[in-house]
Coordinates of C-alpha atoms in Angstrom, one line a residue:
X1 CA 33.5 114.6 84.8
X2 CA 31.4 117.3 86.5
X3 CA 30.8 120.3 84.3
X4 CA 32.0 123.6 85.4
X5 CA 29.5 125.9 87.0
X6 CA 28.8 129.0 84.9
X7 CA 30.2 132.3 86.2
X8 CA 28.1 135.5 86.3
X9 CA 29.4 137.4 83.3
X10 CA 31.3 140.6 83.3
X11 CA 29.8 143.6 81.4
X12 CA 30.5 144.0 77.7
X13 CA 33.7 142.9 76.1
X14 CA 35.3 142.4 79.5
X15 CA 33.6 139.0 79.7
X16 CA 35.3 137.9 76.5
X17 CA 38.7 139.0 77.9
X18 CA 38.2 137.3 81.2
X19 CA 37.2 134.0 79.6
X20 CA 40.7 133.7 78.2
X21 CA 42.0 133.3 81.7
X22 CA 39.3 131.0 83.1
X23 CA 41.3 127.8 82.5
X24 CA 43.8 129.1 85.1
X25 CA 41.3 129.3 87.9
X26 CA 40.0 126.1 89.4
X27 CA 36.8 127.4 91.1
X28 CA 33.8 129.5 90.4
X29 CA 34.8 131.8 93.3
X30 CA 38.2 132.5 91.6
X31 CA 36.7 133.2 88.2
X32 CA 34.1 135.5 89.8
X33 CA 36.9 137.2 91.8
X34 CA 38.9 137.8 88.6
X35 CA 35.9 139.5 86.9
X36 CA 35.0 141.6 90.0
X37 CA 38.6 142.7 90.5
X38 CA 39.2 143.8 86.9
X39 CA 35.9 145.6 86.8
X40 CA 36.7 147.5 90.0
X41 CA 40.1 148.5 88.5
X42 CA 38.4 149.7 85.3
X43 CA 35.6 151.8 86.9
X44 CA 36.1 155.5 86.8
X45 CA 38.2 156.6 89.8
X46 CA 36.5 158.6 92.5
X47 CA 38.5 157.2 95.4
X48 CA 41.5 155.0 96.0
X49 CA 41.1 151.5 94.5
X50 CA 41.6 149.6 97.7
X51 CA 39.6 146.4 98.3
X52 CA 36.8 148.4 99.9
X53 CA 36.9 150.7 96.9
X54 CA 36.7 147.9 94.4
X55 CA 33.7 146.4 96.2
X56 CA 32.0 149.7 96.7
X57 CA 32.0 149.6 100.5
X58 CA 32.8 152.2 103.1
X59 CA 36.5 152.8 103.5
X60 CA 36.8 151.7 107.1
X61 CA 33.5 150.3 108.4
X62 CA 32.9 148.3 105.3
X63 CA 36.2 146.4 105.6
X64 CA 34.4 143.3 107.0
X65 CA 31.7 143.2 104.5
X66 CA 31.3 139.9 102.7
X67 CA 32.1 141.3 99.2
X68 CA 35.3 143.0 100.5
X69 CA 36.3 139.8 102.3
X70 CA 35.7 137.8 99.2
X71 CA 38.1 140.0 97.2
X72 CA 40.6 139.8 100.1
X73 CA 40.5 136.0 99.9
X74 CA 40.9 136.0 96.1
X75 CA 43.9 138.3 96.3
X76 CA 45.7 136.9 99.3
X77 CA 44.7 133.4 100.1
X78 CA 43.0 131.7 97.0
X79 CA 45.2 129.2 95.1
X80 CA 46.0 130.6 91.7
X81 CA 49.3 131.4 90.0
X82 CA 49.8 135.1 89.0
X83 CA 52.8 134.1 86.8
X84 CA 50.6 131.9 84.7
X85 CA 48.1 134.7 84.4
X86 CA 50.8 137.1 83.3
X87 CA 52.1 134.6 80.8
X88 CA 48.6 134.2 79.3
X89 CA 48.2 137.9 79.1
X90 CA 51.5 138.4 77.3
X91 CA 50.9 135.5 75.0
X92 CA 47.5 137.0 74.1
X93 CA 49.2 140.4 73.3
X94 CA 51.8 138.6 71.2
X95 CA 49.1 136.7 69.2
X96 CA 47.0 139.8 68.5
X97 CA 48.2 141.5 65.3
X98 CA 47.3 144.9 66.7
X99 CA 49.6 144.6 69.7
X100 CA 52.1 141.9 68.5
X101 CA 55.7 142.9 69.2
X102 CA 58.1 143.2 66.3
X103 CA 61.8 144.0 65.7
X104 CA 61.1 147.7 65.3
X105 CA 60.0 148.3 68.9
X106 CA 61.9 148.5 72.1
X107 CA 61.9 146.9 75.5
X108 CA 61.9 149.7 78.1
X109 CA 63.4 148.9 81.5
X110 CA 62.7 151.2 84.5
X111 CA 61.8 151.2 88.2
X112 CA 59.1 153.1 90.0
X113 CA 58.5 153.7 93.7
X114 CA 55.4 154.5 95.8
X115 CA 55.0 155.6 99.4
X116 CA 53.9 153.0 101.9
X117 CA 53.7 153.3 105.7
X118 CA 55.3 151.0 108.2
X119 CA 57.6 148.0 107.6
X120 CA 55.1 145.2 107.9
X121 CA 54.4 145.1 104.1
X122 CA 56.8 143.1 102.1
X123 CA 59.7 145.0 100.4
X124 CA 58.7 148.3 102.1
X125 CA 61.7 150.3 103.5
X126 CA 63.2 153.7 103.4
X127 CA 64.7 154.0 99.9
X128 CA 64.8 156.3 97.0
X129 CA 61.3 156.7 95.4
X130 CA 61.3 158.1 91.9
X131 CA 57.7 159.2 92.1
X132 CA 58.5 161.7 94.9
X133 CA 62.1 162.3 93.9
X134 CA 63.6 161.6 97.4
X135 CA 64.3 158.9 100.0
X136 CA 61.1 158.0 101.7
X137 CA 59.3 154.9 103.1
X138 CA 57.9 152.9 100.3
X139 CA 58.0 150.1 97.8
X140 CA 59.9 149.9 94.5
X141 CA 59.1 147.8 91.4
X142 CA 61.4 147.1 88.5
X143 CA 59.4 146.8 85.3
X144 CA 59.7 146.0 81.6
X145 CA 57.5 147.5 78.9
X146 CA 57.2 146.9 75.2
X147 CA 56.6 150.0 73.0
X148 CA 56.6 151.1 69.4
X149 CA 55.0 154.2 67.7
X150 CA 51.5 152.7 67.9
X151 CA 51.1 151.1 71.3
X152 CA 52.9 150.1 74.6
X153 CA 52.1 147.5 77.2
X154 CA 53.8 146.2 80.4
X155 CA 55.6 142.9 80.1
X156 CA 56.8 142.0 83.6
X157 CA 57.1 143.7 87.0
X158 CA 59.0 142.4 90.1
X159 CA 59.5 144.0 93.5
X160 CA 62.9 145.2 94.6
X161 CA 63.9 144.1 98.1
X162 CA 66.3 146.6 99.7
X163 CA 69.3 145.3 101.6
X164 CA 67.9 146.6 104.8
X165 CA 65.1 144.0 104.6
X166 CA 67.5 141.1 104.4
X167 CA 69.4 139.5 107.2
X168 CA 72.7 139.6 105.4
X169 CA 72.3 143.1 103.9
X170 CA 74.0 143.5 100.5
X171 CA 75.9 140.2 101.1
X172 CA 72.7 138.2 101.5
X173 CA 72.3 135.5 98.8
X174 CA 68.8 136.8 98.1
X175 CA 69.9 140.4 97.5
X176 CA 69.7 141.7 93.9
X177 CA 70.3 145.2 92.6
X178 CA 67.8 146.9 90.3
X179 CA 70.1 146.4 87.3
X180 CA 70.4 142.7 88.1
X181 CA 66.6 142.4 88.3
X182 CA 66.4 144.3 85.0
X183 CA 68.7 141.8 83.3
X184 CA 66.4 139.0 84.5
X185 CA 63.4 140.8 83.0
X186 CA 65.2 141.0 79.6
X187 CA 65.8 137.2 79.8
X188 CA 62.1 136.7 80.7
X189 CA 61.0 138.8 77.7
X190 CA 63.2 136.8 75.3
X191 CA 61.9 133.5 76.7
X192 CA 58.3 134.9 76.1
X193 CA 59.3 135.4 72.4
X194 CA 59.0 139.2 72.5
X195 CA 61.0 140.8 69.7
X196 CA 62.6 144.2 70.0
X197 CA 65.2 146.3 68.3
X198 CA 67.0 147.3 71.5
X199 CA 66.7 147.6 75.2
X200 CA 66.2 151.2 76.3
X201 CA 66.7 152.6 79.8
X202 CA 67.7 155.8 81.6
X203 CA 71.0 156.7 83.2
X204 CA 70.4 154.6 86.4
X205 CA 71.0 151.6 84.1
X206 CA 73.3 153.2 81.5
X207 CA 75.8 154.2 84.2
X208 CA 76.0 150.7 85.6
X209 CA 78.9 148.8 84.0
X210 CA 77.6 145.4 85.2
X211 CA 74.3 146.0 83.5
X212 CA 75.8 146.9 80.1
X213 CA 78.3 144.1 80.3
X214 CA 75.5 141.6 81.0
X215 CA 73.5 142.7 78.1
X216 CA 76.5 142.7 75.8
X217 CA 77.5 139.2 76.9
X218 CA 73.9 138.0 76.1
X219 CA 74.1 139.7 72.6
X220 CA 71.3 142.1 73.4
X221 CA 71.3 145.5 71.6
X222 CA 70.7 148.5 73.8
X223 CA 70.4 152.3 73.8
X224 CA 71.0 153.6 77.4
X225 CA 71.2 157.2 78.7
X226 CA 74.3 158.5 80.5
X227 CA 74.6 161.3 83.0
X228 CA 76.0 164.4 81.3
X229 CA 78.9 164.6 83.7
X230 CA 79.7 160.9 84.1
X231 CA 83.5 160.9 84.3
X232 CA 85.8 158.4 82.7
X233 CA 89.5 158.0 82.4
X234 CA 91.2 159.7 79.4
X235 CA 94.5 161.5 78.8
X236 CA 94.6 165.0 80.2
X237 CA 94.1 166.7 76.8
X238 CA 91.0 164.7 75.9
X239 CA 87.4 164.8 77.0
X240 CA 86.5 163.3 80.4
X241 CA 82.7 163.6 80.4
X242 CA 79.9 163.2 77.7
X243 CA 79.3 166.9 77.9
X244 CA 83.0 167.7 77.1
X245 CA 82.9 165.1 74.3
X246 CA 79.9 166.9 72.8
X247 CA 81.8 170.2 72.8
X248 CA 84.5 168.7 70.6
X249 CA 82.1 167.8 67.7
X250 CA 82.9 171.0 65.8
X251 CA 79.5 172.8 65.9
X252 CA 79.5 176.4 64.6
X253 CA 76.0 176.9 63.2
X254 CA 73.4 175.0 61.1
X255 CA 75.3 175.7 58.0
X256 CA 78.6 174.5 59.5
X257 CA 77.6 171.7 61.9
X258 CA 80.9 169.9 62.1
X259 CA 80.2 166.2 62.9
X260 CA 76.6 166.9 63.8
X261 CA 73.9 165.5 61.5
X262 CA 70.3 166.8 61.2
X263 CA 67.5 164.3 62.3
X264 CA 63.8 164.8 62.4
X265 CA 61.5 163.7 65.2
X266 CA 57.8 163.3 64.5
X267 CA 55.5 163.4 67.5
X268 CA 52.1 161.9 68.2
X269 CA 50.2 165.1 67.4
X270 CA 51.8 165.3 64.0
X271 CA 54.3 168.1 64.7
X272 CA 58.0 167.6 64.0
X273 CA 61.2 168.9 65.6
X274 CA 64.6 169.3 64.2
X275 CA 67.3 167.6 66.4
X276 CA 71.0 167.2 65.8
X277 CA 72.9 164.0 66.5
X278 CA 76.5 162.9 66.3
X279 CA 78.9 160.1 67.2
X280 CA 81.3 161.3 69.9
X281 CA 84.6 160.0 71.2
X282 CA 85.1 159.4 74.9
X283 CA 87.6 157.1 76.5
X284 CA 87.0 153.6 75.0
X285 CA 83.7 154.7 73.4
X286 CA 83.7 155.8 69.8
X287 CA 82.0 155.4 66.4
X288 CA 84.3 152.5 65.4
X289 CA 84.3 150.8 68.9
X290 CA 82.0 148.1 70.2
X291 CA 80.3 150.8 72.4
X292 CA 79.3 154.1 70.8
X293 CA 78.5 157.4 72.5
X294 CA 75.7 159.2 70.6
X295 CA 74.8 162.8 71.5
X296 CA 71.4 164.2 70.4
X297 CA 70.2 167.7 71.1
X298 CA 67.9 170.4 69.9
X299 CA 70.7 173.0 70.3
X300 CA 74.3 171.7 69.9
X301 CA 75.7 175.1 70.8
X302 CA 74.1 175.3 74.3
X303 CA 73.3 171.6 74.9
X304 CA 70.2 172.4 77.1
X305 CA 69.7 169.7 79.8
X306 CA 66.0 169.2 79.1
X307 CA 66.5 168.4 75.4
X308 CA 70.0 166.8 75.2
X309 CA 70.6 163.1 75.4
X310 CA 73.9 161.3 75.9
X311 CA 73.3 157.7 74.7
X312 CA 75.5 154.6 75.1
X313 CA 74.7 152.0 72.4
X314 CA 76.2 148.8 71.0
X315 CA 74.2 149.1 67.8
X316 CA 77.0 149.1 65.1
X317 CA 77.6 152.2 63.0
X318 CA 76.9 151.6 59.3
X319 CA 80.0 151.8 57.1
X320 CA 78.3 154.0 54.4
X321 CA 78.4 157.7 55.1
X322 CA 75.0 158.1 53.5
X323 CA 73.5 155.6 55.9
X324 CA 75.0 157.2 59.0
X325 CA 72.4 160.0 59.4
X326 CA 69.6 157.4 59.2
X327 CA 71.4 155.4 61.8
X328 CA 71.6 158.3 64.1
X329 CA 67.9 159.1 63.5
X330 CA 67.0 155.5 64.4
X331 CA 68.9 155.7 67.7
X332 CA 67.1 158.9 68.6
X333 CA 63.8 157.3 67.6
X334 CA 64.5 154.2 69.8
X335 CA 65.4 156.3 72.9
X336 CA 62.4 158.6 72.3
X337 CA 60.1 155.6 72.9
X338 CA 61.3 155.4 76.5
X339 CA 58.9 158.2 77.4
X340 CA 56.0 155.7 77.1
X341 CA 57.1 154.0 80.3
X342 CA 56.5 157.3 82.2
X343 CA 53.2 157.6 80.5
X344 CA 52.3 154.1 81.5
X345 CA 53.1 154.8 85.1
X346 CA 50.8 157.8 85.1
X347 CA 48.0 155.7 83.8
X348 CA 48.3 152.6 85.9
X349 CA 48.8 154.7 89.0
X350 CA 46.4 157.6 88.2
X351 CA 43.5 155.4 87.1
X352 CA 44.0 151.7 87.6
X353 CA 45.2 151.7 91.2
X354 CA 48.7 150.3 90.9
X355 CA 49.8 151.7 94.3
X356 CA 46.4 151.5 96.1
X357 CA 46.8 148.0 97.5
X358 CA 46.4 147.4 101.2
X359 CA 47.8 143.9 101.4
X360 CA 51.1 142.9 103.1
X361 CA 52.3 139.7 101.6
X362 CA 54.7 139.4 98.6
X363 CA 52.3 137.1 96.8
X364 CA 49.3 139.4 97.2
X365 CA 51.3 142.4 95.9
X366 CA 52.5 140.6 92.8
X367 CA 48.9 139.4 92.2
X368 CA 47.6 143.0 92.4
X369 CA 50.2 144.2 90.0
X370 CA 49.4 141.4 87.6
X371 CA 45.7 142.2 87.6
X372 CA 46.5 145.9 87.0
X373 CA 48.5 144.9 84.0
X374 CA 45.6 142.8 82.8
X375 CA 43.3 145.7 83.1
X376 CA 45.7 147.9 81.2
X377 CA 46.2 145.4 78.4
X378 CA 42.4 144.9 78.1
X379 CA 42.0 148.7 77.5
X380 CA 44.5 148.6 74.7
X381 CA 43.0 145.6 73.0
X382 CA 39.4 146.9 73.4
X383 CA 40.6 150.1 71.7
X384 CA 42.7 148.6 69.0
X385 CA 40.0 146.1 68.1
X386 CA 38.3 148.9 66.3
X387 CA 41.4 150.5 64.8
X388 CA 43.1 149.2 61.6
X389 CA 46.5 147.9 62.6
X390 CA 49.5 149.3 60.8
X391 CA 51.2 146.6 58.6
X392 CA 54.1 145.2 60.5
X393 CA 56.3 145.3 57.4
X394 CA 55.7 149.1 57.1
X395 CA 56.5 149.6 60.8
X396 CA 59.7 147.6 60.4
X397 CA 60.6 149.5 57.3
X398 CA 60.1 152.8 59.1
X399 CA 62.3 151.6 62.0
X400 CA 65.0 150.4 59.6
X401 CA 65.0 153.8 57.8
X402 CA 65.2 155.7 61.0
X403 CA 63.6 158.6 59.2
X404 CA 61.2 159.4 61.9
X405 CA 61.2 159.2 65.7
X406 CA 58.4 159.4 68.1
X407 CA 58.3 161.0 71.5
X408 CA 55.9 162.3 74.1
X409 CA 55.7 166.1 74.1
X410 CA 53.9 166.3 77.4
X411 CA 51.4 164.8 79.8
X412 CA 48.1 163.3 78.9
X413 CA 44.9 164.7 80.2
X414 CA 43.3 162.8 83.0
X415 CA 40.3 161.8 80.8
X416 CA 42.6 159.8 78.5
X417 CA 43.3 156.9 80.9
X418 CA 45.1 154.6 78.6
X419 CA 44.5 155.7 75.0
X420 CA 42.5 157.8 72.7
X421 CA 42.0 158.2 68.9
X422 CA 45.0 157.4 66.7
X423 CA 47.0 160.4 65.8
X424 CA 47.8 161.1 62.2
X425 CA 51.1 159.7 61.1
X426 CA 53.5 157.9 63.5
X427 CA 51.7 158.6 66.7
X428 CA 50.5 156.7 69.7
X429 CA 46.9 156.0 70.5
X430 CA 45.7 157.1 73.9
X431 CA 43.7 153.9 75.0
X432 CA 41.0 155.0 77.4
X433 CA 39.0 157.6 75.6
X434 CA 37.4 154.7 73.8
X435 CA 37.0 152.8 77.0
X436 CA 34.9 155.6 78.5
X437 CA 31.9 154.0 76.7
X438 CA 32.8 150.6 78.1
X439 CA 33.2 152.0 81.6
X440 CA 29.8 153.7 81.4
X441 CA 28.3 150.3 80.7
X442 CA 30.0 149.0 83.8
X443 CA 28.7 151.8 85.9
X444 CA 25.1 151.3 84.9
X445 CA 25.3 147.5 84.6
X446 CA 24.6 144.9 87.3
X447 CA 28.1 143.5 87.5
X448 CA 28.5 142.6 91.1
X449 CA 26.0 142.7 94.0
X450 CA 26.3 146.0 95.8
X451 CA 27.6 146.0 99.3
X452 CA 25.1 146.8 102.0
X453 CA 27.3 149.6 103.2
X454 CA 28.2 150.9 99.8
X455 CA 29.2 154.6 99.7

């Protein structure tokens, strides 16, 4: 058998990471393309990470340069399986003690949209884009992300095809709603052996009965947000919305809280906040029903919109009254971890070029997203390799007690691309402050031959 030709190495620890995928690429050109693509994604951003940007060529006149064309072929035409690459990435994360999922974490489901011109690109149409907060021309991806108090990483991402792109519209056999795609992502995570305490998602999924029924039928625990004024049938003298149900919990003041119970949330920077949580009764939802409505707020009297959550969960309520406050704190903790999907979007879009692709085919788009996820995961593993991992038993015990909940108090500075130093206590690392040293090596190293028309 002919020995494989050696591939020009990537700089620093990126080479060790890339070697773990080499068996999935049959040619030297593919292995080299993987290294050059990942390196381009990881380099500091000074322009959009299009193919010309990744190759260091001029935006327009450099499009035909051989290095750009080589990356174009690797992404669009070369024969490799992006699903196998993603499976290898996820398996590597599961095997690493620093990033391994456990039953104290959550699987966050969400969708994100980005503007794209025209209609020639697969899945692009006029639809609601969360990133701009309105209907516009663009592409939407449904994603899953695993998260705990220490780290978070993407699991799967699939494009959503609007009904307008299909011949039969919503009746087309190939049409799937975002909640239906999200259910498939939960099944894919389970097949990959990813453990989690509950599925977490915002009100776009919590308000969808088909989604909650599908998770319940599969025996999956969940904590899902509801719209404050989501109406439900009830007798005229009872509450009809989550907000009305919260008003009936008997709050007077902190000394006389009614059915509200005090919970403490601990944030990444070490500060804590006092929240209040309670089981509410609304229609067929209640503390002793299969589905519970949990309300959490910083101010039960005013129920401010920015710091009040209405949560639908099928996690059973403990029978012991002494255990109930810890149970409420655990539910608040679990939903607080949902913020990391928003943080992840900022990082993959702001630094790693998630939406910068200029390819049109479905396969090339999925490949680009897979490689962005590989770059993101590499940054976490490069950072955590030098950090002592928290014992899993301790993390699980903290989750079981529900004594502390983590959340994200605000945006991360642009310099912190994926993570930074570990915060004291139950905080999240910020991966890419450490990676700045790595990226400096890439900038000064001789990774790939420079294009003749490099900017």
